Short mmCIF file of C-alpha atoms and ligand atoms in Angstrom, two decimals:
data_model
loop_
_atom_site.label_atom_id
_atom_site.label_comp_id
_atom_site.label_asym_id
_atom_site.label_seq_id
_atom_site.Cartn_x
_atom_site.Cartn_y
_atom_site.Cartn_z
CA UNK R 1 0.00 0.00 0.00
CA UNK R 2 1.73 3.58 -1.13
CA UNK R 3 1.82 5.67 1.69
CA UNK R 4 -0.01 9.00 1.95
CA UNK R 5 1.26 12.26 3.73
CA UNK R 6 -2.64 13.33 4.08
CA UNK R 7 -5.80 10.80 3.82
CA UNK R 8 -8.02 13.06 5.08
CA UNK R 9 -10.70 13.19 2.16
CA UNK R 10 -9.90 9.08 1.78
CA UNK R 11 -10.76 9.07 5.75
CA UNK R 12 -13.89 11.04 5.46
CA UNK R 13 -15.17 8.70 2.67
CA UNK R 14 -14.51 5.98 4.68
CA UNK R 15 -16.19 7.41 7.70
CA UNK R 16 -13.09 6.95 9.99
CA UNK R 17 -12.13 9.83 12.16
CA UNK R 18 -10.37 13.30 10.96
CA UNK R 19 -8.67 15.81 12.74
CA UNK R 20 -10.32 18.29 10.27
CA UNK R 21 -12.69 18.14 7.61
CA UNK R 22 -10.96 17.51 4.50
CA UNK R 23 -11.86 20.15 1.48
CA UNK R 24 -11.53 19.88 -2.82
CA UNK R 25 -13.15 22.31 -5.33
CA UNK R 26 -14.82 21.02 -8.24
CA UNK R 27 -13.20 22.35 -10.95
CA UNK R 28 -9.92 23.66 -8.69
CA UNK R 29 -7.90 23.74 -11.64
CA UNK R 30 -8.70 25.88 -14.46
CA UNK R 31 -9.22 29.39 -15.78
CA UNK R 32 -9.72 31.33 -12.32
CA UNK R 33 -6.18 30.37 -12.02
CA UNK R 34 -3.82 33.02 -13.94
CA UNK R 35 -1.03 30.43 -14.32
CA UNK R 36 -3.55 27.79 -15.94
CA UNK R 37 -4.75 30.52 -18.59
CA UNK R 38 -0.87 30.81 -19.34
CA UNK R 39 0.00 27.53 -20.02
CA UNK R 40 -3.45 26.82 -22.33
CA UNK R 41 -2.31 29.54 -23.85
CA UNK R 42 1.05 28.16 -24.77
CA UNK R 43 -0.69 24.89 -25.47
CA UNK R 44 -2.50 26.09 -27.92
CA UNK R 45 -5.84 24.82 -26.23
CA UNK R 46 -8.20 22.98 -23.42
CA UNK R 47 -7.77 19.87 -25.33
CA UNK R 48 -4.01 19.53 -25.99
CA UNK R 49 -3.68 20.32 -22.25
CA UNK R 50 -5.41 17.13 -21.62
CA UNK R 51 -4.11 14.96 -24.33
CA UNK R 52 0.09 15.79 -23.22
CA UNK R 53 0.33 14.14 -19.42
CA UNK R 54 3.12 16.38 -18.77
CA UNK R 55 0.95 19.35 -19.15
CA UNK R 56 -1.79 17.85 -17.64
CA UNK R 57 -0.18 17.09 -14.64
CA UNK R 58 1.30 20.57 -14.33
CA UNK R 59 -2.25 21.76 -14.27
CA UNK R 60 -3.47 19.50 -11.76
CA UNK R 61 -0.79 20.43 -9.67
CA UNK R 62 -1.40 24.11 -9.83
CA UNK R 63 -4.10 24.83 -7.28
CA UNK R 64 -2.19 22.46 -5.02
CA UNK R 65 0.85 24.59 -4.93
CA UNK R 66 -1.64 27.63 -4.07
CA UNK R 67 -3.78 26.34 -1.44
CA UNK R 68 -4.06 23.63 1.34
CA UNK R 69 -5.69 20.89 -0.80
CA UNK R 70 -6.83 17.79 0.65
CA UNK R 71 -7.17 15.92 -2.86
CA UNK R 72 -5.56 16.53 -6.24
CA UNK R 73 -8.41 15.47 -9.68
CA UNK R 74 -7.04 14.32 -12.65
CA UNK R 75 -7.10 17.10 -14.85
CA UNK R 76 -9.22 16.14 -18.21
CA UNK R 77 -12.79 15.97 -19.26
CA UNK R 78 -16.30 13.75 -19.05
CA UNK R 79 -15.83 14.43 -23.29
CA UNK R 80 -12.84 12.54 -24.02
CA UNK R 81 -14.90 8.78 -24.40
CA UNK R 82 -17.10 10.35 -26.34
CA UNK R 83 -14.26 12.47 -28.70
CA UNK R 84 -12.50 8.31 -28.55
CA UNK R 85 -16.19 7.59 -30.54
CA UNK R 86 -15.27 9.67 -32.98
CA UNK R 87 -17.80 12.58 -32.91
CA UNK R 88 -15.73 15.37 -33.28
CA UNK R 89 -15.03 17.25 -30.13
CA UNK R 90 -14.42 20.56 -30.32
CA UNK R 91 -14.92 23.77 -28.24
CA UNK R 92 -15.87 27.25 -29.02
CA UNK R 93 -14.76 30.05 -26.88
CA UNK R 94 -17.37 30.78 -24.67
CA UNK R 95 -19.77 28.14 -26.39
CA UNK R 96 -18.65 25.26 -24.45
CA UNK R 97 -18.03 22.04 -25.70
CA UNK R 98 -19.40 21.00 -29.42
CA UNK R 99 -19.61 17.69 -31.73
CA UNK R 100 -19.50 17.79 -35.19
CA UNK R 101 -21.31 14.57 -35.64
CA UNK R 102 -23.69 13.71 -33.21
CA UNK R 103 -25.68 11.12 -32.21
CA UNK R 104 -29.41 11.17 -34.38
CA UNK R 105 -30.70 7.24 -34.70
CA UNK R 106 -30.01 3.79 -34.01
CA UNK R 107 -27.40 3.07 -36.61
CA UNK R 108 -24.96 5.97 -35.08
CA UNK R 109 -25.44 4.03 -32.03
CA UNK R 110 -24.90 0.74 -33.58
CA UNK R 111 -21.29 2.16 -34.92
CA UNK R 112 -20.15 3.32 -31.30
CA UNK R 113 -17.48 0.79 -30.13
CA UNK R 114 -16.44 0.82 -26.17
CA UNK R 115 -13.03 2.44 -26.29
CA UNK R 116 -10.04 0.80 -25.27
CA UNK R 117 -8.60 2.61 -21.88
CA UNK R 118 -5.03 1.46 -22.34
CA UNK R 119 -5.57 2.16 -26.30
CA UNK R 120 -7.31 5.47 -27.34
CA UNK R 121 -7.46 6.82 -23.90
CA UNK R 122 -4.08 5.91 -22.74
CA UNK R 123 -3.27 9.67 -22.95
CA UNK R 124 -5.31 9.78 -19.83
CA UNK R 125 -3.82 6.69 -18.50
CA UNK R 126 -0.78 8.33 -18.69
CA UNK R 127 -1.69 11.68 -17.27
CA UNK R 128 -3.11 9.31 -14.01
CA UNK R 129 0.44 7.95 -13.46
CA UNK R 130 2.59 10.81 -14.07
CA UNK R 131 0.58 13.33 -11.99
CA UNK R 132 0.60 10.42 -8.95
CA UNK R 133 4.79 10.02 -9.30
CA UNK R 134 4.74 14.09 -8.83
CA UNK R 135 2.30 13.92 -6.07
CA UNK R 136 4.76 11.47 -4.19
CA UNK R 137 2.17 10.26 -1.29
CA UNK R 138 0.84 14.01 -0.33
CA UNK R 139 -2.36 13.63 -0.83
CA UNK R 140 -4.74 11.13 -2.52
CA UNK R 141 -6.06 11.38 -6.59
CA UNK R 142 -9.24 11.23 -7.08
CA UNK R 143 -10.59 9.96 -11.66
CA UNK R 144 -13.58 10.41 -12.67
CA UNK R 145 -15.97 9.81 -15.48
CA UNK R 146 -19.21 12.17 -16.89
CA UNK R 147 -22.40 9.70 -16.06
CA UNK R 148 -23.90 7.65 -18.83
CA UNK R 149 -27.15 9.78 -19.04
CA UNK R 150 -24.57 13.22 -19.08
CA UNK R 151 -22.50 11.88 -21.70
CA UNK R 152 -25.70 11.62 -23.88
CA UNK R 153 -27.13 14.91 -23.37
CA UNK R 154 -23.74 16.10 -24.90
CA UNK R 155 -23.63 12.98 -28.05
CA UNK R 156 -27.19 13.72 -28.62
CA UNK R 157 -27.19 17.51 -28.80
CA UNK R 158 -24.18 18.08 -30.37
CA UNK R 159 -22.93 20.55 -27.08
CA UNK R 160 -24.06 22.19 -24.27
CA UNK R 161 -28.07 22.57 -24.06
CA UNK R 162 -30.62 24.37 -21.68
CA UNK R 163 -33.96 22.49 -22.66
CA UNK R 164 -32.63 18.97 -23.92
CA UNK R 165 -35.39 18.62 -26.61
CA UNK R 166 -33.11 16.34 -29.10
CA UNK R 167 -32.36 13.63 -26.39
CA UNK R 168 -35.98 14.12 -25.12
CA UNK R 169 -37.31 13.19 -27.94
CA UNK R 170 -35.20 10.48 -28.41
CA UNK R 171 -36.19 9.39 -24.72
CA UNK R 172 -39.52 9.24 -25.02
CA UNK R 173 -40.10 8.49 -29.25
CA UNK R 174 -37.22 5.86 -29.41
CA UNK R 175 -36.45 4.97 -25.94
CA UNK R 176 -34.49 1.77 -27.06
CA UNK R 177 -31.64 3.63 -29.08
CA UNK R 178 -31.58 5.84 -26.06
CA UNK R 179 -31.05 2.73 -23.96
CA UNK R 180 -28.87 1.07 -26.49
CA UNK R 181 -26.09 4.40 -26.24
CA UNK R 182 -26.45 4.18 -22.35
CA UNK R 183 -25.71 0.83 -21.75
CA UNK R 184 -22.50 1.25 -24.08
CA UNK R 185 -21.60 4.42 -22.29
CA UNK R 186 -22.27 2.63 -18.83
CA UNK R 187 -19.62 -0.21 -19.93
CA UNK R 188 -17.34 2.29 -21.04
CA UNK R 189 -17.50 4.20 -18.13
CA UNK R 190 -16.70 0.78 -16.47
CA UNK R 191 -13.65 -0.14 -17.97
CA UNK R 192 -12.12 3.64 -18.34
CA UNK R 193 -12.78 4.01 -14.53
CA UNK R 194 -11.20 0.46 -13.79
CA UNK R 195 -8.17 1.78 -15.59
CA UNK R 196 -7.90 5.12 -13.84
CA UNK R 197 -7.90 2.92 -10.69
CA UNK R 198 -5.42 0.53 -11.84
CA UNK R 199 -3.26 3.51 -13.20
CA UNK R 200 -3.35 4.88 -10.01
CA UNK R 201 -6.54 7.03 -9.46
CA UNK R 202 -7.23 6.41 -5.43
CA UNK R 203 -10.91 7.09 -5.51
CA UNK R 204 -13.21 7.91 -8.54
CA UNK R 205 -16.14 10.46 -8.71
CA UNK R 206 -18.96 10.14 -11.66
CA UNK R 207 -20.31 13.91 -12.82
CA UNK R 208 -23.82 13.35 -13.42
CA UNK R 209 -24.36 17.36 -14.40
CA UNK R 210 -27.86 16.87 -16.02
CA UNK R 211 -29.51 13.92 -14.11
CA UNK R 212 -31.62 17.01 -12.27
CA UNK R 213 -33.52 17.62 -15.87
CA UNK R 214 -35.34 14.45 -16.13
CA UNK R 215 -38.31 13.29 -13.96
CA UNK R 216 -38.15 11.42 -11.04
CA UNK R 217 -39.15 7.81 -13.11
CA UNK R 218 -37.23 8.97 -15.78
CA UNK R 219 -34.48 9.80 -13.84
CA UNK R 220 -34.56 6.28 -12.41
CA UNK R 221 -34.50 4.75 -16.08
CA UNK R 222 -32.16 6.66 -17.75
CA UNK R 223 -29.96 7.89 -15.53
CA UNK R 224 -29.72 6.24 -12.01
CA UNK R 225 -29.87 2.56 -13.56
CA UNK R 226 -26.90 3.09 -15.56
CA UNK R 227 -24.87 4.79 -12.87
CA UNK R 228 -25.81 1.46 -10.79
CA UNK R 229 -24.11 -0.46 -13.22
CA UNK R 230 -21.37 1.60 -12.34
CA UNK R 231 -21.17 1.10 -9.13
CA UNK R 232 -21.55 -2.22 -9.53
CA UNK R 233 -18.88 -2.87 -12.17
CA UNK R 234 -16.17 -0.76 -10.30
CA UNK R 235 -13.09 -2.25 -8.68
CA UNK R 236 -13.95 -1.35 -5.07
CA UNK R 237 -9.90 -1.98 -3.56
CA UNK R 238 -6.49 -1.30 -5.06
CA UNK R 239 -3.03 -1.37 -3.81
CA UNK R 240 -4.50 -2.79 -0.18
CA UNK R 241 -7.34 0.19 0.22
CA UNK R 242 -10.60 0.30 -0.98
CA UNK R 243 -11.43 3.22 -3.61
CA UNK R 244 -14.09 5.11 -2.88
CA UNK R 245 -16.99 6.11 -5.29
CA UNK R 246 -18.71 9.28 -4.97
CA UNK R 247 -22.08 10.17 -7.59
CA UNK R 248 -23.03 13.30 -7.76
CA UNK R 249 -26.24 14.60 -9.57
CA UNK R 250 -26.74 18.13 -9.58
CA UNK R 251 -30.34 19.29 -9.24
CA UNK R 252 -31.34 15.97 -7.04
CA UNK R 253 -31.87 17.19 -3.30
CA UNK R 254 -34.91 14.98 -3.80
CA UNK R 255 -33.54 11.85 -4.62
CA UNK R 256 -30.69 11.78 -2.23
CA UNK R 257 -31.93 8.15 -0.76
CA UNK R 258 -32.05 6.57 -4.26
CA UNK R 259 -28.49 7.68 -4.88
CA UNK R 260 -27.29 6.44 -1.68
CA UNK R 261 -28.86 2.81 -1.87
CA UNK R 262 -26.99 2.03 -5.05
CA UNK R 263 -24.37 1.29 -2.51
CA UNK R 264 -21.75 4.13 -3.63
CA UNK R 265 -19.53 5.55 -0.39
CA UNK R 266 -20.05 9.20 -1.01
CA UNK R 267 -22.80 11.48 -2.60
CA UNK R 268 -22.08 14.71 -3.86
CA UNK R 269 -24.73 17.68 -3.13
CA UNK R 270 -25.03 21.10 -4.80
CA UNK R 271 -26.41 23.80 -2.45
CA UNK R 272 -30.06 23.88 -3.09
CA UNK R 273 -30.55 21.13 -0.09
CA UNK R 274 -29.36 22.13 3.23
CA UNK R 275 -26.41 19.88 4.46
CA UNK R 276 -28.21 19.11 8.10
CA UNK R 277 -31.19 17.98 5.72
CA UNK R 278 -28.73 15.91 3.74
CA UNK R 279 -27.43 14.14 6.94
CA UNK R 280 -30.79 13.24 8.26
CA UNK R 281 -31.81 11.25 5.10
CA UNK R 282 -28.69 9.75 4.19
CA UNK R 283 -25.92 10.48 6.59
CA UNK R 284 -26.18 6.96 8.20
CA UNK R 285 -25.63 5.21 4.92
CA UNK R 286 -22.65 7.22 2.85
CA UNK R 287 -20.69 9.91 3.17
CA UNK R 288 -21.65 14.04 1.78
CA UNK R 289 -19.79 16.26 -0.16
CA UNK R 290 -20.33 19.38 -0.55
CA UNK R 291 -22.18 22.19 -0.61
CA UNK R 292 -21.08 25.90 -0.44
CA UNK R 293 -22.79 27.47 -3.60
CA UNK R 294 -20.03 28.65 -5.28
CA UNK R 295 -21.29 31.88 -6.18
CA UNK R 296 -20.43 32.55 -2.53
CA UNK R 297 -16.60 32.49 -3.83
CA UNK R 298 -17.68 36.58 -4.69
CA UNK R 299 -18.67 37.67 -1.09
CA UNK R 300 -15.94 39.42 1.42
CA UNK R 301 -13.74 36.29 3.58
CA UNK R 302 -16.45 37.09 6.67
CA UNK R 303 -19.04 36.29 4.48
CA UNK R 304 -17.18 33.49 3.14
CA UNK R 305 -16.17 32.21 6.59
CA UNK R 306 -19.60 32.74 7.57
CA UNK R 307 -20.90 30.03 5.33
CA UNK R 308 -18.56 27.95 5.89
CA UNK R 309 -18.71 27.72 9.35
CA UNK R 310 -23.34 27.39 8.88
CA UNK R 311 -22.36 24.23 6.24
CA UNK R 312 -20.15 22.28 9.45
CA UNK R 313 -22.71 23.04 11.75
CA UNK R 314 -25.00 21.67 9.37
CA UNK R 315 -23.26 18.71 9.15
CA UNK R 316 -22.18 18.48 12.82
CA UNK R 317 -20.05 16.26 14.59
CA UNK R 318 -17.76 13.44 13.05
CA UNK R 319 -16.36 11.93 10.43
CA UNK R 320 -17.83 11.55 6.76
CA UNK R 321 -18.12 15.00 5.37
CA UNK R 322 -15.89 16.00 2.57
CA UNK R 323 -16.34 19.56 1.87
CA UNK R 324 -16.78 21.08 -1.43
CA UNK R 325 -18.19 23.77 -3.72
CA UNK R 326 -21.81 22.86 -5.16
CA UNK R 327 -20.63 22.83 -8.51
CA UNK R 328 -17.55 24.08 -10.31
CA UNK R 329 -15.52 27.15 -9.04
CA UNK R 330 -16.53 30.23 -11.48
CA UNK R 331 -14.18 31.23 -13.75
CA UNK R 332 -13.54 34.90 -12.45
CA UNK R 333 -13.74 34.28 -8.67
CA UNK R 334 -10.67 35.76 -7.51
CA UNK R 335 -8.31 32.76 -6.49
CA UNK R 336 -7.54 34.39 -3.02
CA UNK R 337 -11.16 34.07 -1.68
CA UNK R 338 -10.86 30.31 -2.91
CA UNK R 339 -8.00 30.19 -0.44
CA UNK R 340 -10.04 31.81 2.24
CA UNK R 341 -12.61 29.73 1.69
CA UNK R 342 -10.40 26.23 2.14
CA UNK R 343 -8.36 27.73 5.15
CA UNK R 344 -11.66 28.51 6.96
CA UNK R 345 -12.85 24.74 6.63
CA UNK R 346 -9.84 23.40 8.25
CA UNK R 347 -9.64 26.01 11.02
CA UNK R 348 -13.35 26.18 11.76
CA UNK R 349 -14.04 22.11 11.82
CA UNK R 350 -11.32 21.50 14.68
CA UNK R 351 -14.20 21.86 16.78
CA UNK R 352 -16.29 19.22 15.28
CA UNK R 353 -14.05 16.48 15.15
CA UNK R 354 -12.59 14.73 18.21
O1 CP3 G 1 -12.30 19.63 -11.50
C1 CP3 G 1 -11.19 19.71 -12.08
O2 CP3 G 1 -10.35 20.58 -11.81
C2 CP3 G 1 -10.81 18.63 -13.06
C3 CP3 G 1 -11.03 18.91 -14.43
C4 CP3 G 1 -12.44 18.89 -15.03
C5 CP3 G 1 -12.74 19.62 -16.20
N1 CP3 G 1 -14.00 19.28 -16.60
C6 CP3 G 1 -11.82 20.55 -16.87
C7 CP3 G 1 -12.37 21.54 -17.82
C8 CP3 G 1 -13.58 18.15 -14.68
C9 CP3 G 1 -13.82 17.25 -13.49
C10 CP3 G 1 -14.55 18.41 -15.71
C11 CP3 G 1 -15.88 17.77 -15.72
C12 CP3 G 1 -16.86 18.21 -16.70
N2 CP3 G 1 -16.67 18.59 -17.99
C13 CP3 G 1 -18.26 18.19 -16.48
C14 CP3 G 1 -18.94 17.72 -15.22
C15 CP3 G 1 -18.82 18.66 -14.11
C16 CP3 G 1 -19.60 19.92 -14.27
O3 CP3 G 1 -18.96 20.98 -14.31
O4 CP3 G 1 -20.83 19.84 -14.29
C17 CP3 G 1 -18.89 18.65 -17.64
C18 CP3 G 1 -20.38 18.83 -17.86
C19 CP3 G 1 -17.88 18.88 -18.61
C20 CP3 G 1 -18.05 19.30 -20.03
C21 CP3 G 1 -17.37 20.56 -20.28
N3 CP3 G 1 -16.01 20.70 -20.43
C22 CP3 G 1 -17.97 21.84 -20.39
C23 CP3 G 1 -19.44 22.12 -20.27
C24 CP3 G 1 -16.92 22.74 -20.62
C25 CP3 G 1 -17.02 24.20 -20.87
C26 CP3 G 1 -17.19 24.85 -19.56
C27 CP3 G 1 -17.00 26.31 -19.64
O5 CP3 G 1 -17.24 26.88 -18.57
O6 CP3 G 1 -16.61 26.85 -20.69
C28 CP3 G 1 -15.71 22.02 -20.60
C29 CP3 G 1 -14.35 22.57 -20.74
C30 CP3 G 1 -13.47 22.46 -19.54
N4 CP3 G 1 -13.31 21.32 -18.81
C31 CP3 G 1 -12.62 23.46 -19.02
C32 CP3 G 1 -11.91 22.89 -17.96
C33 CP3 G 1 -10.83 23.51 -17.11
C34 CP3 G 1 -12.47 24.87 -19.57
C35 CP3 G 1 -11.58 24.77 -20.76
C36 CP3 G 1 -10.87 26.05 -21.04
O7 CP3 G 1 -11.45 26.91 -21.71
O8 CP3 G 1 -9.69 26.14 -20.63
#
């Protein structure tokens, strides 16, 4: 088993006892950071960061060097099994992410082979084991993976979308080629994720950004099931420790017990469900992460502190709390208050742990 300097966030997951609640930002490294905007720049672009593991680990060391991190995340993207499909990822400045050829009807599906993690993807694969020789045991890297249901909001569109009328359609005209591109995504989710693990990855987290869209059966059929499969098809230990899996749908304060009984260790909350709320329903079952709305990353540090310090007492005494943003850090949040903000969970949770 490879040593680690700080297992605080592995601790938390695994509900054993902290000295301080451990804290990670969704999104921690990226363009709020003025040294990550330089070296995209010099990259060319989001994409070649991701595809060189040099670079890649440079970025996902960045934040670290800034703040007191209690987890490093592979730096890359939920796109890149989809761009391995061959539908033409590219992004647009301030458009998001785009495909020039995406998903309309069964025989596009038919054509999708499950990509090989150690072939296509081994630029990621790569990226895992060089950024965990330059971690050397400080703290723990966490993979991850977009969710099935995610994934194919983003095939099916073509990009970003705010009222998901392609893949509804699809959903509810031809539900089998629907279910047809999420059970391939699910088992290549499976077998990418495996491979982050066995690369080194020593806990995985699946982004389920648009699981809050559907409706609650729906959600259930297209979106849930698959990420079950997930959990279910994950290696659970590696190199003597068990690797946690957190889900995280955004948008699904009201499903919270549904996530939790597909027997994942952690579920990640944005912050339209108070964390003492949170605890009650599922806080005997898995661990929480979350939930400071990170919109809060604008106010003054005693409004910041503030926030922090109502979040732990929602959460309250003990172990298995893993603090985090409710979604991804905004881009022009100025990267001192992010270092406010993580300072203020360690010093303010003393209290709440032994
Ligand atoms: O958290 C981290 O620091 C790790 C890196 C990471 C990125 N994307 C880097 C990135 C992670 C975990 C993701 C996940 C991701 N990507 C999700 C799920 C989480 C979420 O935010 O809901 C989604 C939906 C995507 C798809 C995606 N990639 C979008 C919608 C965009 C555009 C976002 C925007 O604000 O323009 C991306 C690009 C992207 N992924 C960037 C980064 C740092 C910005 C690229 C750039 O312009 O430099």
């Amino acid at each position: 088993m490879t040593e680690l300097k700080n297992d605080r966030y592995l601790r938390a997951l695994y509900k054993q006892p902290v000295d301080c609640t451990p804290v990670w930002m969704m999104r921690q490294a990226g363009r709020y950071l003025p040294e990550y905007r330089e070296l995209r720049a010099q990259a060319g672009d989001f994409l070649s960061l991701c595809k060189n593991a040099e670079l890649a680990c440079e970025v996902t060391m960045q934040p670290l060097r800034r703040f007191d991190l209690d987890a490093a995340i592979l730096f890359s993207d939920i796109l890149t099994i989809p761009d391995t499909m061959g539908l033409g990822l590219y992004f647009e400045t301030g458009e998001g992410p785009k495909f020039s050829h995406p998903i309309t009807s069964k025989a596009d599906v038919d054509k999708i082979g499950i990509p090989d993690p150690e072939g296509e993807l081994q630029y990621v694969m790569n990226a895992v084991r060089t950024i965990r020789r330059e971690l050397k045991g400080e703290v723990p890297l966490i993979g991850f993976s977009g969710s099935p249901w995610t994934l194919a909001t983003y095939m099916v569109e073509g990009g970003t979308s705010k009222a998901f009328t392609k893949i509804k359609k699809m959903m509810y005209a031809e539900p089998q080629t629907l279910h047809a591109l999420l059970d391939k995504l699910a088992d290549s989710v499976v077998s990418y994720l495996n491979a982050q693990i066995k690369a080194g990855a020593q806990s995985v987290m699946v982004f389920d950004t648009w699981g809050g869209v559907l409706t609650p059966r729906d959600y259930h059929d297209f979106s849930l099931q698959y990420m079950q499969k997930i959990v279910d098809g994950l290696i659970r230990e590696h190199d003597g420790r068990r690797v946690p899996v957190t889900l995280f749908t955004k948008n699904a304060g009201m499903w919270l017990e549904r996530i939790a009984a597909t027997g994942c260790d952690g579920v990640g909350l944005d912050w339209t469900i108070n964390m003492a709320d949170a605890k009650a329903r599922i806080g005997d079952k898995v661990a929480l992460q979350g939930n400071m709305d990170p919109s809060m990353l604008y106010a003054s540090p005693e409004r910041i502190r503030q926030e922090v310090s109502t979040i732990l007492d929602g959460f309250g005494e003990g172990t298995g709390h893993v603090f985090n943003l409710g979604h991804g850090i905004h881009l022009d949040v100025p990267p001192d208050n992010a270092g406010v903000f993580i300072d203020a969970v360690h010093e303010l949770s003393k209290p709440y742990h032994g």
